Amino acid sequence: MGIPDEYHEFAVAVAGASGALIGLLFVAVSVSPERVRRTTTHAEYHTRASAALLLFTNALVLSLMILVPGSTPGGWAVASGVGILVFDAAATRSIVTAVRHRRGHWSSLRMASALLVIAGFEIYAGVELLTEPGNWEPLRTLYYVLIGDLAFGIARGWQLMDMRRVSMFSSLRTLAHGDEADAPEDAPEEPRRS
């Protein structure tokens, strides 16, 4: 028994959006390849770009699997969720290593936490789809995961554009306090005056 037709339109929209976002991500990364080679931004740039690509690819693959006639995305969701967990563990290790060598920021661990939440919900929805065939309610959870994939991937892609720690929280702080936006993370530090 295949997925009901009312779920297909959303999958088509997610597949189209994630495909376009993957293309834009490749453009964003190729525009300034020198950032990848800078020791001060290498780990964070690599982690952010990889996370965005992983999430966009996850959304694309799952939405395409939903569109395959007679398929159920439960197994794919579990496998993809485990893949995100493996990436998350590697990214966390990379971030911690970069911080220890003073080439990164602890704030990057927020990304790892968000990936953990996305993977958890994706695995949960996948297991529910596998254990209760014909119950399509977990597919709604999976669709919210796909929305999260796109939103979080876009946020990571935005951060790649100028390597600032730009987020909703930093924007709200700027509005509340009138501070300037954070300086680019690869900008040289100004010498301290005695």
Short mmCIF file of N, CA and C in Angstrom, two decimals:
data_model
loop_
_atom_site.label_atom_id
_atom_site.label_comp_id
_atom_site.label_asym_id
_atom_site.label_seq_id
_atom_site.Cartn_x
_atom_site.Cartn_y
_atom_site.Cartn_z
N MET A 1 0.84 -1.19 0.00
CA MET A 1 0.00 0.00 0.00
C MET A 1 0.88 1.24 0.00
N GLY A 2 0.66 2.13 -0.96
CA GLY A 2 1.49 3.31 -1.10
C GLY A 2 1.00 4.47 -0.27
N ILE A 3 1.77 5.52 -0.28
CA ILE A 3 1.45 6.73 0.46
C ILE A 3 0.26 7.43 -0.18
N PRO A 4 -0.69 7.93 0.61
CA PRO A 4 -1.85 8.63 0.05
C PRO A 4 -1.45 9.81 -0.82
N ASP A 5 -2.28 10.10 -1.83
CA ASP A 5 -1.96 11.14 -2.81
C ASP A 5 -1.82 12.53 -2.19
N GLU A 6 -2.55 12.80 -1.09
CA GLU A 6 -2.48 14.16 -0.53
C GLU A 6 -1.09 14.51 0.01
N TYR A 7 -0.26 13.52 0.23
CA TYR A 7 1.09 13.77 0.72
C TYR A 7 2.08 14.04 -0.42
N HIS A 8 1.68 13.75 -1.64
CA HIS A 8 2.62 13.84 -2.76
C HIS A 8 2.98 15.27 -3.13
N GLU A 9 2.02 16.19 -3.07
CA GLU A 9 2.32 17.57 -3.49
C GLU A 9 3.40 18.20 -2.61
N PHE A 10 3.33 17.94 -1.33
CA PHE A 10 4.35 18.47 -0.44
C PHE A 10 5.72 17.90 -0.78
N ALA A 11 5.77 16.61 -1.06
CA ALA A 11 7.04 15.97 -1.41
C ALA A 11 7.61 16.55 -2.70
N VAL A 12 6.75 16.85 -3.67
CA VAL A 12 7.22 17.46 -4.91
C VAL A 12 7.81 18.85 -4.63
N ALA A 13 7.14 19.62 -3.78
CA ALA A 13 7.63 20.97 -3.44
C ALA A 13 8.98 20.89 -2.72
N VAL A 14 9.11 19.96 -1.78
CA VAL A 14 10.38 19.82 -1.03
C VAL A 14 11.50 19.37 -1.95
N ALA A 15 11.19 18.42 -2.85
CA ALA A 15 12.22 17.95 -3.78
C ALA A 15 12.72 19.09 -4.66
N GLY A 16 11.81 19.91 -5.17
CA GLY A 16 12.21 21.03 -6.01
C GLY A 16 13.01 22.07 -5.24
N ALA A 17 12.55 22.39 -4.04
CA ALA A 17 13.25 23.40 -3.24
C ALA A 17 14.63 22.92 -2.83
N SER A 18 14.74 21.67 -2.39
CA SER A 18 16.04 21.18 -1.94
C SER A 18 17.01 21.06 -3.11
N GLY A 19 16.53 20.67 -4.28
CA GLY A 19 17.41 20.61 -5.45
C GLY A 19 17.96 21.99 -5.81
N ALA A 20 17.09 23.00 -5.77
CA ALA A 20 17.54 24.36 -6.06
C ALA A 20 18.52 24.86 -5.01
N LEU A 21 18.26 24.54 -3.74
CA LEU A 21 19.14 24.99 -2.67
C LEU A 21 20.51 24.31 -2.74
N ILE A 22 20.56 23.07 -3.17
CA ILE A 22 21.85 22.40 -3.35
C ILE A 22 22.67 23.13 -4.41
N GLY A 23 22.02 23.52 -5.51
CA GLY A 23 22.72 24.27 -6.54
C GLY A 23 23.24 25.60 -6.03
N LEU A 24 22.42 26.32 -5.25
CA LEU A 24 22.87 27.60 -4.69
C LEU A 24 24.01 27.42 -3.70
N LEU A 25 23.97 26.33 -2.95
CA LEU A 25 25.05 26.06 -2.00
C LEU A 25 26.38 25.86 -2.72
N PHE A 26 26.35 25.12 -3.83
CA PHE A 26 27.58 24.94 -4.61
C PHE A 26 28.11 26.27 -5.13
N VAL A 27 27.21 27.16 -5.54
CA VAL A 27 27.63 28.49 -6.00
C VAL A 27 28.26 29.26 -4.85
N ALA A 28 27.61 29.24 -3.67
CA ALA A 28 28.12 29.98 -2.51
C ALA A 28 29.50 29.50 -2.10
N VAL A 29 29.72 28.19 -2.14
CA VAL A 29 31.01 27.64 -1.75
C VAL A 29 32.08 27.96 -2.79
N SER A 30 31.70 27.93 -4.06
CA SER A 30 32.71 28.14 -5.11
C SER A 30 33.05 29.62 -5.31
N VAL A 31 32.23 30.54 -4.81
CA VAL A 31 32.49 31.97 -4.99
C VAL A 31 33.76 32.40 -4.26
N SER A 32 33.99 31.85 -3.08
CA SER A 32 35.18 32.26 -2.31
C SER A 32 35.89 31.04 -1.74
N PRO A 33 36.59 30.29 -2.60
CA PRO A 33 37.27 29.09 -2.12
C PRO A 33 38.44 29.38 -1.19
N GLU A 34 38.92 30.64 -1.16
CA GLU A 34 40.05 30.96 -0.27
C GLU A 34 39.67 30.83 1.20
N ARG A 35 38.38 30.97 1.52
CA ARG A 35 37.96 30.82 2.92
C ARG A 35 38.19 29.40 3.43
N VAL A 36 38.09 28.44 2.54
CA VAL A 36 38.29 27.05 2.95
C VAL A 36 39.73 26.83 3.39
N ARG A 37 40.66 27.57 2.80
CA ARG A 37 42.07 27.35 3.10
C ARG A 37 42.57 28.14 4.31
N ARG A 38 41.81 29.12 4.78
CA ARG A 38 42.23 29.90 5.94
C ARG A 38 42.18 29.04 7.20
N THR A 39 43.23 29.04 7.94
CA THR A 39 43.26 28.21 9.15
C THR A 39 42.30 28.70 10.21
N THR A 40 41.98 30.00 10.21
CA THR A 40 41.10 30.54 11.24
C THR A 40 39.64 30.19 10.99
N THR A 41 39.28 29.85 9.76
CA THR A 41 37.87 29.57 9.46
C THR A 41 37.65 28.19 8.85
N HIS A 42 38.70 27.44 8.61
CA HIS A 42 38.58 26.18 7.89
C HIS A 42 37.57 25.22 8.53
N ALA A 43 37.72 24.96 9.81
CA ALA A 43 36.86 23.96 10.47
C ALA A 43 35.40 24.39 10.46
N GLU A 44 35.14 25.65 10.82
CA GLU A 44 33.75 26.11 10.85
C GLU A 44 33.15 26.19 9.46
N TYR A 45 33.90 26.68 8.50
CA TYR A 45 33.41 26.78 7.13
C TYR A 45 33.07 25.40 6.59
N HIS A 46 33.99 24.47 6.79
CA HIS A 46 33.79 23.10 6.31
C HIS A 46 32.58 22.46 6.98
N THR A 47 32.45 22.64 8.29
CA THR A 47 31.33 22.04 9.02
C THR A 47 30.00 22.64 8.59
N ARG A 48 29.94 23.95 8.44
CA ARG A 48 28.70 24.59 8.02
C ARG A 48 28.29 24.19 6.61
N ALA A 49 29.25 24.19 5.69
CA ALA A 49 28.94 23.80 4.32
C ALA A 49 28.50 22.35 4.25
N SER A 50 29.20 21.48 4.97
CA SER A 50 28.85 20.06 4.98
C SER A 50 27.48 19.82 5.60
N ALA A 51 27.17 20.54 6.68
CA ALA A 51 25.86 20.38 7.33
C ALA A 51 24.74 20.82 6.40
N ALA A 52 24.93 21.95 5.72
CA ALA A 52 23.91 22.43 4.79
C ALA A 52 23.70 21.42 3.66
N LEU A 53 24.79 20.91 3.09
CA LEU A 53 24.67 19.93 2.01
C LEU A 53 23.99 18.66 2.50
N LEU A 54 24.36 18.19 3.68
CA LEU A 54 23.75 16.99 4.25
C LEU A 54 22.25 17.16 4.42
N LEU A 55 21.83 18.29 4.98
CA LEU A 55 20.40 18.50 5.22
C LEU A 55 19.61 18.67 3.93
N PHE A 56 20.16 19.39 2.97
CA PHE A 56 19.47 19.53 1.68
C PHE A 56 19.36 18.19 0.96
N THR A 57 20.44 17.41 1.02
CA THR A 57 20.42 16.09 0.39
C THR A 57 19.44 15.17 1.10
N ASN A 58 19.40 15.24 2.41
CA ASN A 58 18.45 14.45 3.19
C ASN A 58 17.02 14.77 2.76
N ALA A 59 16.70 16.06 2.66
CA ALA A 59 15.35 16.47 2.25
C ALA A 59 15.04 16.00 0.83
N LEU A 60 16.02 16.08 -0.06
CA LEU A 60 15.82 15.66 -1.44
C LEU A 60 15.56 14.16 -1.54
N VAL A 61 16.41 13.37 -0.89
CA VAL A 61 16.28 11.91 -0.98
C VAL A 61 14.97 11.44 -0.36
N LEU A 62 14.63 11.95 0.82
CA LEU A 62 13.40 11.50 1.46
C LEU A 62 12.16 11.90 0.67
N SER A 63 12.15 13.11 0.15
CA SER A 63 10.98 13.53 -0.62
C SER A 63 10.86 12.74 -1.92
N LEU A 64 11.98 12.39 -2.54
CA LEU A 64 11.92 11.56 -3.75
C LEU A 64 11.45 10.14 -3.42
N MET A 65 11.88 9.62 -2.27
CA MET A 65 11.43 8.28 -1.87
C MET A 65 9.92 8.25 -1.62
N ILE A 66 9.39 9.34 -1.11
CA ILE A 66 7.95 9.42 -0.89
C ILE A 66 7.20 9.36 -2.22
N LEU A 67 7.83 9.87 -3.27
CA LEU A 67 7.18 9.92 -4.58
C LEU A 67 7.27 8.61 -5.35
N VAL A 68 8.11 7.69 -4.92
CA VAL A 68 8.21 6.39 -5.61
C VAL A 68 6.93 5.60 -5.35
N PRO A 69 6.23 5.20 -6.40
CA PRO A 69 4.96 4.48 -6.21
C PRO A 69 5.14 3.21 -5.37
N GLY A 70 4.25 3.02 -4.40
CA GLY A 70 4.27 1.83 -3.56
C GLY A 70 5.33 1.81 -2.48
N SER A 71 6.08 2.90 -2.34
CA SER A 71 7.17 2.90 -1.35
C SER A 71 6.70 3.47 -0.02
N THR A 72 7.44 3.15 1.01
CA THR A 72 7.25 3.78 2.32
C THR A 72 8.62 4.27 2.77
N PRO A 73 8.72 5.52 3.19
CA PRO A 73 10.03 6.11 3.50
C PRO A 73 10.58 5.75 4.88
N GLY A 74 9.95 4.85 5.61
CA GLY A 74 10.38 4.54 6.97
C GLY A 74 11.83 4.11 7.06
N GLY A 75 12.23 3.12 6.25
CA GLY A 75 13.62 2.64 6.27
C GLY A 75 14.61 3.71 5.87
N TRP A 76 14.24 4.50 4.86
CA TRP A 76 15.11 5.58 4.42
C TRP A 76 15.27 6.64 5.50
N ALA A 77 14.16 6.92 6.21
CA ALA A 77 14.23 7.92 7.28
C ALA A 77 15.15 7.47 8.40
N VAL A 78 15.07 6.18 8.78
CA VAL A 78 15.94 5.66 9.83
C VAL A 78 17.41 5.73 9.38
N ALA A 79 17.67 5.27 8.15
CA ALA A 79 19.04 5.26 7.64
C ALA A 79 19.60 6.68 7.54
N SER A 80 18.79 7.61 7.05
CA SER A 80 19.24 9.00 6.93
C SER A 80 19.47 9.63 8.30
N GLY A 81 18.57 9.32 9.25
CA GLY A 81 18.74 9.84 10.61
C GLY A 81 20.03 9.35 11.25
N VAL A 82 20.34 8.08 11.04
CA VAL A 82 21.60 7.53 11.57
C VAL A 82 22.79 8.21 10.88
N GLY A 83 22.67 8.46 9.58
CA GLY A 83 23.73 9.18 8.86
C GLY A 83 23.97 10.57 9.43
N ILE A 84 22.88 11.26 9.77
CA ILE A 84 23.01 12.59 10.38
C ILE A 84 23.68 12.49 11.74
N LEU A 85 23.35 11.45 12.52
CA LEU A 85 24.00 11.26 13.83
C LEU A 85 25.50 11.04 13.68
N VAL A 86 25.89 10.24 12.69
CA VAL A 86 27.32 9.98 12.45
C VAL A 86 28.02 11.28 12.06
N PHE A 87 27.39 12.04 11.14
CA PHE A 87 27.97 13.33 10.75
C PHE A 87 28.07 14.25 11.96
N ASP A 88 27.03 14.26 12.79
CA ASP A 88 27.00 15.12 13.97
C ASP A 88 28.14 14.79 14.92
N ALA A 89 28.39 13.51 15.13
CA ALA A 89 29.50 13.10 15.99
C ALA A 89 30.84 13.58 15.43
N ALA A 90 31.02 13.42 14.12
CA ALA A 90 32.27 13.86 13.48
C ALA A 90 32.40 15.39 13.54
N ALA A 91 31.28 16.10 13.30
CA ALA A 91 31.32 17.57 13.35
C ALA A 91 31.64 18.06 14.76
N THR A 92 31.04 17.42 15.76
CA THR A 92 31.32 17.80 17.14
C THR A 92 32.79 17.61 17.47
N ARG A 93 33.34 16.49 17.05
CA ARG A 93 34.77 16.24 17.28
C ARG A 93 35.62 17.30 16.60
N SER A 94 35.26 17.66 15.38
CA SER A 94 36.00 18.68 14.63
C SER A 94 35.92 20.04 15.31
N ILE A 95 34.72 20.38 15.80
CA ILE A 95 34.54 21.67 16.47
C ILE A 95 35.36 21.73 17.75
N VAL A 96 35.31 20.67 18.55
CA VAL A 96 36.06 20.63 19.80
C VAL A 96 37.56 20.74 19.53
N THR A 97 38.05 20.03 18.52
CA THR A 97 39.46 20.11 18.16
C THR A 97 39.84 21.52 17.73
N ALA A 98 38.98 22.15 16.92
CA ALA A 98 39.27 23.51 16.46
C ALA A 98 39.30 24.49 17.62
N VAL A 99 38.39 24.33 18.58
CA VAL A 99 38.36 25.22 19.74
C VAL A 99 39.62 25.04 20.58
N ARG A 100 40.03 23.80 20.75
CA ARG A 100 41.24 23.53 21.54
C ARG A 100 42.48 24.16 20.91
N HIS A 101 42.48 24.25 19.58
CA HIS A 101 43.62 24.86 18.88
C HIS A 101 43.36 26.34 18.58
N ARG A 102 42.34 26.91 19.20
CA ARG A 102 41.98 28.31 19.06
C ARG A 102 41.69 28.72 17.62
N ARG A 103 41.02 27.82 16.91
CA ARG A 103 40.62 28.12 15.53
C ARG A 103 39.11 27.98 15.36
N GLY A 104 38.38 27.96 16.47
CA GLY A 104 36.94 27.79 16.39
C GLY A 104 36.25 28.39 17.61
N HIS A 105 34.94 28.24 17.64
CA HIS A 105 34.12 28.80 18.70
C HIS A 105 33.20 27.73 19.28
N TRP A 106 33.01 27.77 20.60
CA TRP A 106 32.11 26.83 21.25
C TRP A 106 30.68 27.01 20.76
N SER A 107 30.34 28.21 20.28
CA SER A 107 28.97 28.46 19.82
C SER A 107 28.60 27.56 18.65
N SER A 108 29.59 27.01 17.95
CA SER A 108 29.29 26.10 16.83
C SER A 108 28.64 24.81 17.30
N LEU A 109 28.75 24.52 18.59
CA LEU A 109 28.10 23.31 19.11
C LEU A 109 26.58 23.42 19.10
N ARG A 110 26.05 24.63 18.95
CA ARG A 110 24.59 24.78 18.81
C ARG A 110 24.13 24.08 17.53
N MET A 111 24.95 24.15 16.49
CA MET A 111 24.61 23.47 15.25
C MET A 111 24.54 21.97 15.49
N ALA A 112 25.50 21.44 16.24
CA ALA A 112 25.51 20.01 16.53
C ALA A 112 24.27 19.60 17.32
N SER A 113 23.84 20.45 18.23
CA SER A 113 22.63 20.16 19.01
C SER A 113 21.39 20.13 18.12
N ALA A 114 21.30 21.08 17.20
CA ALA A 114 20.16 21.12 16.29
C ALA A 114 20.13 19.89 15.39
N LEU A 115 21.30 19.46 14.92
CA LEU A 115 21.36 18.25 14.10
C LEU A 115 20.91 17.02 14.88
N LEU A 116 21.25 16.99 16.16
CA LEU A 116 20.84 15.89 17.02
C LEU A 116 19.31 15.82 17.12
N VAL A 117 18.68 16.97 17.26
CA VAL A 117 17.21 17.02 17.34
C VAL A 117 16.58 16.57 16.02
N ILE A 118 17.11 17.06 14.91
CA ILE A 118 16.58 16.68 13.60
C ILE A 118 16.70 15.18 13.40
N ALA A 119 17.87 14.63 13.70
CA ALA A 119 18.08 13.18 13.53
C ALA A 119 17.15 12.38 14.43
N GLY A 120 16.96 12.84 15.66
CA GLY A 120 16.09 12.12 16.59
C GLY A 120 14.66 12.04 16.09
N PHE A 121 14.10 13.15 15.64
CA PHE A 121 12.74 13.14 15.12
C PHE A 121 12.63 12.32 13.83
N GLU A 122 13.67 12.37 13.01
CA GLU A 122 13.65 11.61 11.75
C GLU A 122 13.67 10.10 12.03
N ILE A 123 14.50 9.67 12.95
CA ILE A 123 14.55 8.25 13.31
C ILE A 123 13.23 7.82 13.94
N TYR A 124 12.70 8.65 14.82
CA TYR A 124 11.41 8.35 15.46
C TYR A 124 10.32 8.14 14.40
N ALA A 125 10.21 9.09 13.46
CA ALA A 125 9.18 8.98 12.41
C ALA A 125 9.41 7.74 11.55
N GLY A 126 10.67 7.47 11.23
CA GLY A 126 10.98 6.29 10.43
C GLY A 126 10.60 5.00 11.12
N VAL A 127 10.91 4.88 12.41
CA VAL A 127 10.56 3.67 13.16
C VAL A 127 9.05 3.51 13.23
N GLU A 128 8.33 4.61 13.47
CA GLU A 128 6.87 4.55 13.52
C GLU A 128 6.29 4.11 12.18
N LEU A 129 6.84 4.61 11.08
CA LEU A 129 6.35 4.21 9.76
C LEU A 129 6.63 2.73 9.49
N LEU A 130 7.75 2.22 10.01
CA LEU A 130 8.08 0.81 9.80
C LEU A 130 7.24 -0.12 10.68
N THR A 131 6.96 0.28 11.90
CA THR A 131 6.26 -0.60 12.84
C THR A 131 4.75 -0.54 12.69
N GLU A 132 4.23 0.53 12.11
CA GLU A 132 2.79 0.65 11.92
C GLU A 132 2.46 0.93 10.46
N PRO A 133 2.58 -0.08 9.60
CA PRO A 133 2.27 0.13 8.18
C PRO A 133 0.81 0.58 8.01
N GLY A 134 0.60 1.54 7.14
CA GLY A 134 -0.74 2.04 6.90
C GLY A 134 -1.11 3.23 7.77
N ASN A 135 -0.36 3.48 8.85
CA ASN A 135 -0.59 4.65 9.68
C ASN A 135 0.31 5.77 9.15
N TRP A 136 -0.28 6.78 8.56
CA TRP A 136 0.51 7.83 7.91
C TRP A 136 0.72 9.05 8.79
N GLU A 137 0.26 9.01 10.05
CA GLU A 137 0.48 10.13 10.95
C GLU A 137 1.97 10.43 11.16
N PRO A 138 2.84 9.41 11.31
CA PRO A 138 4.27 9.72 11.45
C PRO A 138 4.85 10.43 10.24
N LEU A 139 4.17 10.32 9.10
CA LEU A 139 4.65 11.03 7.91
C LEU A 139 4.57 12.54 8.12
N ARG A 140 3.59 12.99 8.91
CA ARG A 140 3.52 14.42 9.24
C ARG A 140 4.77 14.85 10.01
N THR A 141 5.19 14.03 10.96
CA THR A 141 6.42 14.33 11.70
C THR A 141 7.61 14.40 10.75
N LEU A 142 7.66 13.46 9.82
CA LEU A 142 8.74 13.45 8.84
C LEU A 142 8.70 14.70 7.97
N TYR A 143 7.52 15.17 7.64
CA TYR A 143 7.40 16.39 6.85
C TYR A 143 7.89 17.60 7.63
N TYR A 144 7.63 17.64 8.94
CA TYR A 144 8.17 18.73 9.75
C TYR A 144 9.69 18.64 9.81
N VAL A 145 10.22 17.43 9.81
CA VAL A 145 11.68 17.26 9.75
C VAL A 145 12.22 17.82 8.44
N LEU A 146 11.53 17.56 7.34
CA LEU A 146 11.97 18.08 6.04
C LEU A 146 11.96 19.61 6.03
N ILE A 147 10.93 20.20 6.64
CA ILE A 147 10.90 21.66 6.75
C ILE A 147 12.09 22.14 7.59
N GLY A 148 12.36 21.43 8.69
CA GLY A 148 13.52 21.77 9.52
C GLY A 148 14.83 21.63 8.76
N ASP A 149 14.95 20.58 7.93
CA ASP A 149 16.14 20.40 7.10
C ASP A 149 16.37 21.63 6.23
N LEU A 150 15.33 22.07 5.55
CA LEU A 150 15.47 23.21 4.64
C LEU A 150 15.79 24.50 5.41
N ALA A 151 15.06 24.74 6.49
CA ALA A 151 15.27 25.97 7.25
C ALA A 151 16.67 26.02 7.87
N PHE A 152 17.09 24.92 8.47
CA PHE A 152 18.40 24.88 9.11
C PHE A 152 19.52 24.92 8.07
N GLY A 153 19.32 24.24 6.94
CA GLY A 153 20.30 24.29 5.86
C GLY A 153 20.46 25.69 5.29
N ILE A 154 19.35 26.41 5.15
CA ILE A 154 19.40 27.79 4.66
C ILE A 154 20.17 28.66 5.66
N ALA A 155 19.92 28.47 6.94
CA ALA A 155 20.63 29.25 7.96
C ALA A 155 22.13 29.00 7.89
N ARG A 156 22.55 27.73 7.71
CA ARG A 156 23.98 27.43 7.60
C ARG A 156 24.55 28.03 6.31
N GLY A 157 23.79 27.99 5.23
CA GLY A 157 24.25 28.58 3.98
C GLY A 157 24.42 30.09 4.10
N TRP A 158 23.51 30.73 4.82
CA TRP A 158 23.61 32.18 5.03
C TRP A 158 24.87 32.52 5.80
N GLN A 159 25.20 31.73 6.79
CA GLN A 159 26.40 31.97 7.57
C GLN A 159 27.66 31.82 6.71
N LEU A 160 27.60 31.01 5.68
CA LEU A 160 28.77 30.83 4.81
C LEU A 160 29.09 32.08 4.01
N MET A 161 28.08 32.88 3.75
CA MET A 161 28.27 34.01 2.86
C MET A 161 29.31 35.00 3.37
N ASP A 162 29.33 35.25 4.67
CA ASP A 162 30.35 36.18 5.17
C ASP A 162 31.02 35.69 6.44
N MET A 163 30.74 34.43 6.80
CA MET A 163 31.35 33.80 7.97
C MET A 163 31.13 34.63 9.24
N ARG A 164 29.97 35.23 9.34
CA ARG A 164 29.59 35.90 10.58
C ARG A 164 28.76 34.94 11.40
N ARG A 165 28.73 35.18 12.69
CA ARG A 165 27.86 34.40 13.56
C ARG A 165 26.49 35.06 13.56
N VAL A 166 25.84 35.03 12.40
CA VAL A 166 24.54 35.67 12.24
C VAL A 166 23.46 34.65 12.53
N SER A 167 22.60 34.98 13.46
CA SER A 167 21.48 34.11 13.79
C SER A 167 20.33 34.97 14.25
N MET A 168 19.21 34.34 14.53
CA MET A 168 18.06 35.09 15.03
C MET A 168 18.42 35.78 16.34
N PHE A 169 19.17 35.08 17.19
CA PHE A 169 19.52 35.64 18.50
C PHE A 169 20.46 36.83 18.37
N SER A 170 21.45 36.74 17.48
CA SER A 170 22.35 37.88 17.32
C SER A 170 21.62 39.06 16.68
N SER A 171 20.65 38.79 15.81
CA SER A 171 19.86 39.87 15.21
C SER A 171 18.99 40.55 16.26
N LEU A 172 18.36 39.76 17.14
CA LEU A 172 17.55 40.34 18.21
C LEU A 172 18.41 41.15 19.18
N ARG A 173 19.62 40.66 19.46
CA ARG A 173 20.54 41.39 20.33
C ARG A 173 20.91 42.73 19.71
N THR A 174 21.14 42.74 18.40
CA THR A 174 21.48 43.97 17.69
C THR A 174 20.32 44.95 17.76
N LEU A 175 19.09 44.45 17.57
CA LEU A 175 17.92 45.32 17.65
C LEU A 175 17.74 45.88 19.05
N ALA A 176 17.95 45.05 20.06
CA ALA A 176 17.73 45.48 21.44
C ALA A 176 18.80 46.45 21.93
N HIS A 177 20.05 46.19 21.57
CA HIS A 177 21.15 46.98 22.12
C HIS A 177 21.75 47.95 21.13
N GLY A 178 21.41 47.84 19.86
CA GLY A 178 21.96 48.75 18.87
C GLY A 178 23.42 48.49 18.55
N ASP A 179 23.92 47.29 18.89
CA ASP A 179 25.32 46.96 18.61
C ASP A 179 25.49 46.69 17.14
N GLU A 180 26.70 46.83 16.68
CA GLU A 180 27.02 46.44 15.32
C GLU A 180 26.96 44.93 15.22
N ALA A 181 26.73 44.41 14.01
CA ALA A 181 26.73 42.96 13.81
C ALA A 181 28.12 42.43 14.14
N ASP A 182 28.17 41.16 14.48
CA ASP A 182 29.45 40.54 14.80
C ASP A 182 30.43 40.72 13.66
N ALA A 183 31.68 40.91 14.01
CA ALA A 183 32.72 41.03 12.99
C ALA A 183 32.92 39.69 12.33
N PRO A 184 33.35 39.67 11.06
CA PRO A 184 33.61 38.39 10.41
C PRO A 184 34.58 37.57 11.24
N GLU A 185 34.34 36.28 11.28
CA GLU A 185 35.15 35.40 12.12
C GLU A 185 36.57 35.25 11.62
N ASP A 186 36.82 35.56 10.35
CA ASP A 186 38.17 35.42 9.85
C ASP A 186 38.89 36.76 9.81
N ALA A 187 38.27 37.81 10.37
CA ALA A 187 38.93 39.11 10.40
C ALA A 187 40.07 39.09 11.42
N PRO A 188 41.19 39.75 11.10
CA PRO A 188 42.28 39.78 12.07
C PRO A 188 41.89 40.58 13.29
N GLU A 189 42.35 40.14 14.43
CA GLU A 189 42.06 40.86 15.67
C GLU A 189 42.86 42.15 15.70
N GLU A 190 42.22 43.18 16.23
CA GLU A 190 42.91 44.46 16.36
C GLU A 190 43.87 44.36 17.54
N PRO A 191 45.06 44.99 17.43
CA PRO A 191 46.01 44.92 18.54
C PRO A 191 45.44 45.64 19.75
N ARG A 192 45.72 45.08 20.93
CA ARG A 192 45.26 45.68 22.16
C ARG A 192 46.17 46.83 22.55
N ARG A 193 45.56 47.88 23.07
CA ARG A 193 46.33 49.03 23.52
C ARG A 193 46.57 48.91 25.00
N SER A 194 47.79 49.19 25.43
CA SER A 194 48.12 49.09 26.86
C SER A 194 47.72 50.35 27.58
#
